[in-house]
Structures are given as C-alpha cells and as structure tokens.
XYZ file of N, CA and C in Angstrom:
249
model
N -8.537 -11.587 5.050
C -9.510 -10.570 5.293
C -9.324 -9.389 4.367
N -10.167 -8.448 4.535
C -10.130 -7.226 3.723
C -9.206 -6.202 4.344
N -8.486 -5.511 3.499
C -7.612 -4.422 3.936
C -8.049 -3.170 3.202
N -8.386 -2.139 3.961
C -8.797 -0.871 3.380
C -7.900 0.218 3.945
N -7.278 0.991 3.052
C -6.383 2.068 3.458
C -6.943 3.405 3.013
N -6.851 4.382 3.893
C -7.257 5.749 3.573
C -6.234 6.690 4.180
N -6.124 7.874 3.608
C -5.226 8.907 4.117
C -6.065 10.114 4.487
N -5.856 10.603 5.706
C -6.553 11.798 6.180
C -5.636 12.982 5.931
N -6.078 13.920 5.113
C -5.261 15.083 4.772
C -5.929 16.358 5.265
N -5.130 17.183 5.950
C -5.658 18.452 6.444
C -4.554 19.510 6.439
N -4.931 20.717 6.142
C -4.006 21.851 6.201
C -4.328 22.766 7.373
N -5.348 22.407 8.144
C -5.816 23.315 9.191
C -5.403 22.913 10.600
N -4.861 21.696 10.770
C -4.459 21.267 12.109
C -3.361 20.222 12.015
N -2.582 20.119 13.079
C -1.558 19.090 13.133
C -2.202 17.720 13.284
N -1.582 16.726 12.673
C -2.167 15.389 12.704
C -1.052 14.362 12.608
N -0.741 13.704 13.717
C 0.334 12.706 13.713
C -0.131 11.366 14.268
N -1.366 11.265 14.678
C -1.918 10.050 15.261
C -1.895 8.902 14.262
N -1.547 7.737 14.749
C -1.673 6.512 13.968
C -2.494 5.540 14.795
N -3.524 4.996 14.181
C -4.374 4.035 14.851
C -4.574 2.853 13.932
N -4.394 1.672 14.485
C -4.579 0.438 13.739
C -5.671 -0.345 14.445
N -6.717 -0.718 13.708
C -7.823 -1.472 14.272
C -7.928 -2.785 13.506
N -7.878 -3.896 14.248
C -7.978 -5.219 13.654
C -9.228 -5.885 14.212
N -10.105 -6.362 13.312
C -11.368 -6.956 13.723
C -11.451 -8.408 13.265
N -11.968 -9.249 14.128
C -12.276 -10.635 13.785
C -13.669 -10.910 14.312
N -14.649 -10.837 13.436
C -16.032 -10.995 13.882
C -16.428 -9.872 14.810
N -16.837 -10.210 16.024
C -17.255 -9.191 16.988
C -16.118 -8.749 17.897
N -14.971 -9.426 17.836
C -13.829 -9.073 18.679
C -12.830 -8.241 17.912
N -11.996 -7.519 18.642
C -10.992 -6.719 17.976
C -9.909 -6.253 18.921
N -8.879 -5.706 18.301
C -7.786 -5.098 19.046
C -7.411 -3.812 18.310
N -7.085 -2.786 19.072
C -6.687 -1.508 18.486
C -5.376 -1.064 19.114
N -4.544 -0.447 18.303
C -3.311 0.170 18.765
C -3.406 1.644 18.426
N -3.248 2.506 19.415
C -3.288 3.946 19.192
C -1.985 4.536 19.694
N -1.383 5.384 18.886
C -0.124 6.002 19.261
C 0.379 6.879 18.143
N 1.673 7.113 18.136
C 2.238 7.964 17.093
C 3.311 7.248 16.282
N 3.513 5.955 16.515
C 4.556 5.248 15.778
C 4.021 4.705 14.460
N 4.929 4.452 13.561
C 4.589 3.840 12.290
C 4.568 2.321 12.451
N 3.884 1.653 11.559
C 3.881 0.199 11.537
C 4.980 -0.228 10.571
N 6.218 -0.168 11.063
C 7.383 -0.491 10.238
C 8.293 -1.436 11.023
N 9.235 -2.051 10.334
C 10.172 -2.966 11.000
C 10.933 -2.268 12.133
N 11.553 -1.086 11.901
C 12.257 -0.432 13.009
C 11.328 -0.078 14.174
N 10.122 0.383 13.869
C 9.181 0.738 14.932
C 8.817 -0.478 15.772
N 8.759 -1.629 15.135
C 8.373 -2.844 15.841
C 9.544 -3.575 16.488
N 10.784 -3.214 16.112
C 11.918 -3.994 16.617
C 12.972 -3.178 17.360
N 13.412 -2.029 16.827
C 14.561 -1.338 17.419
C 14.290 0.075 17.901
N 13.264 0.717 17.423
C 12.971 2.097 17.824
C 12.235 2.130 19.154
N 12.288 3.263 19.794
C 11.498 3.487 21.002
C 10.207 4.158 20.560
N 9.113 3.469 20.750
C 7.808 3.956 20.325
C 6.830 3.793 21.481
N 5.811 4.645 21.509
C 4.786 4.550 22.546
C 3.435 4.340 21.876
N 2.767 3.291 22.284
C 1.439 2.975 21.781
C 0.608 2.396 22.914
N -0.680 2.393 22.710
C -1.595 1.837 23.686
C -2.415 0.751 22.998
N -2.414 -0.437 23.561
C -3.162 -1.568 23.014
C -4.470 -1.715 23.783
N -5.568 -1.807 23.041
C -6.883 -1.970 23.649
C -7.535 -3.208 23.040
N -7.884 -4.158 23.877
C -8.520 -5.402 23.444
C -10.008 -5.327 23.779
N -10.843 -5.570 22.778
C -12.292 -5.391 22.958
C -12.867 -6.289 24.046
N -12.354 -7.496 24.195
C -12.938 -8.425 25.171
C -12.701 -8.002 26.615
N -11.647 -7.219 26.867
C -11.368 -6.805 28.247
C -11.570 -5.310 28.492
N -11.667 -4.518 27.429
C -11.837 -3.065 27.568
C -12.893 -2.583 26.577
N -14.116 -3.041 26.772
C -15.198 -2.763 25.820
C -15.407 -1.270 25.572
N -15.452 -0.463 26.628
C -15.705 0.968 26.463
C -14.541 1.652 25.748
N -13.316 1.366 26.168
C -12.150 1.976 25.524
C -12.053 1.595 24.059
N -12.303 0.319 23.755
C -12.256 -0.133 22.362
C -13.347 0.551 21.545
N -14.530 0.656 22.117
C -15.644 1.314 21.429
C -15.326 2.773 21.121
N -14.716 3.479 22.082
C -14.358 4.890 21.871
C -13.318 5.035 20.773
N -12.298 4.176 20.791
C -11.270 4.242 19.746
C -11.878 3.912 18.394
N -12.684 2.867 18.335
C -13.269 2.471 17.053
C -14.194 3.551 16.499
N -15.008 4.166 17.356
C -15.908 5.235 16.905
C -15.114 6.425 16.372
N -14.081 6.844 17.107
C -13.249 7.970 16.657
C -12.527 7.629 15.367
N -12.023 6.393 15.279
C -11.351 5.934 14.067
C -12.304 5.983 12.875
N -13.514 5.433 13.047
C -14.499 5.418 11.958
C -14.893 6.835 11.547
N -15.018 7.749 12.509
C -15.351 9.143 12.187
C -14.293 9.753 11.268
N -13.015 9.557 11.602
C -11.932 10.086 10.757
C -11.849 9.345 9.429
N -11.993 8.028 9.474
C -11.894 7.190 8.277
C -12.946 7.583 7.242
N -14.136 7.943 7.705
C -15.238 8.291 6.808
C -15.392 9.788 6.570
N -14.500 10.598 7.137
C -14.535 12.051 6.963
C -14.236 12.411 5.504
N -14.757 13.547 5.071
C -14.525 14.003 3.689
C -13.044 14.236 3.412
N -12.240 14.510 4.455
C -10.805 14.736 4.271
C -10.018 13.431 4.146
N -10.702 12.310 4.279
C -10.069 10.992 4.173
C -10.285 10.435 2.781
N -9.187 10.148 2.087
C -9.291 9.652 0.723
C -8.714 8.238 0.618
N -9.342 7.392 -0.233
C -8.850 6.026 -0.389
C -7.458 5.988 -1.017
N -6.665 5.035 -0.572
C -5.369 4.762 -1.191
C -5.642 3.659 -2.204
N -5.348 3.950 -3.462
C -5.615 2.960 -4.511
C -4.319 2.504 -5.146
N -4.229 1.216 -5.486
C -3.008 0.721 -6.143
C -2.861 1.333 -7.525
N -1.608 1.523 -7.928
C -1.358 2.091 -9.262
C -1.099 0.997 -10.245
C-alpha cells in the first residue's frame, strides 16, 4: 500500500499526540496516544494508546479519522520527503 508521512509543526501550542491510521478499503483501525511507533514502545516500555476498529466503533473511528485528516492537511503539516 501507499505510505504518506507528514510532520505537523507549530510554535504556538504543545503537540505530543501520535495517531496512526491504517486503512484497507472501507475498513480501518486507528491507534491514538502519545507513544512512538518504535521497538521499545511496542515491546518493553509502558505506553498508553487507544485502539479503535472501524467495524465495531464506527463513530469513534470516524471522529479520529476526521481529526487526523484535518491535521494532516493543515498548512502547518509538511510532507516528509526522502533525501
């Protein structure tokens, strides 16, 4: 599938949220929290995240996806490009 990365940069407010949205056709899963997607975060660190599956939590998934898309497409969000 396609992978698109963007960085949201702001000097006017604190911003530590990390949200990962994975889509397969019309279904999806989202993870919202403050942990990084790294080996320690996934294996040995204590991290708090919330998993939302579109098939069982349609409204919650829709809210996360809409908020994610708003930030992703904001003028303060810039594409990460390979060097």
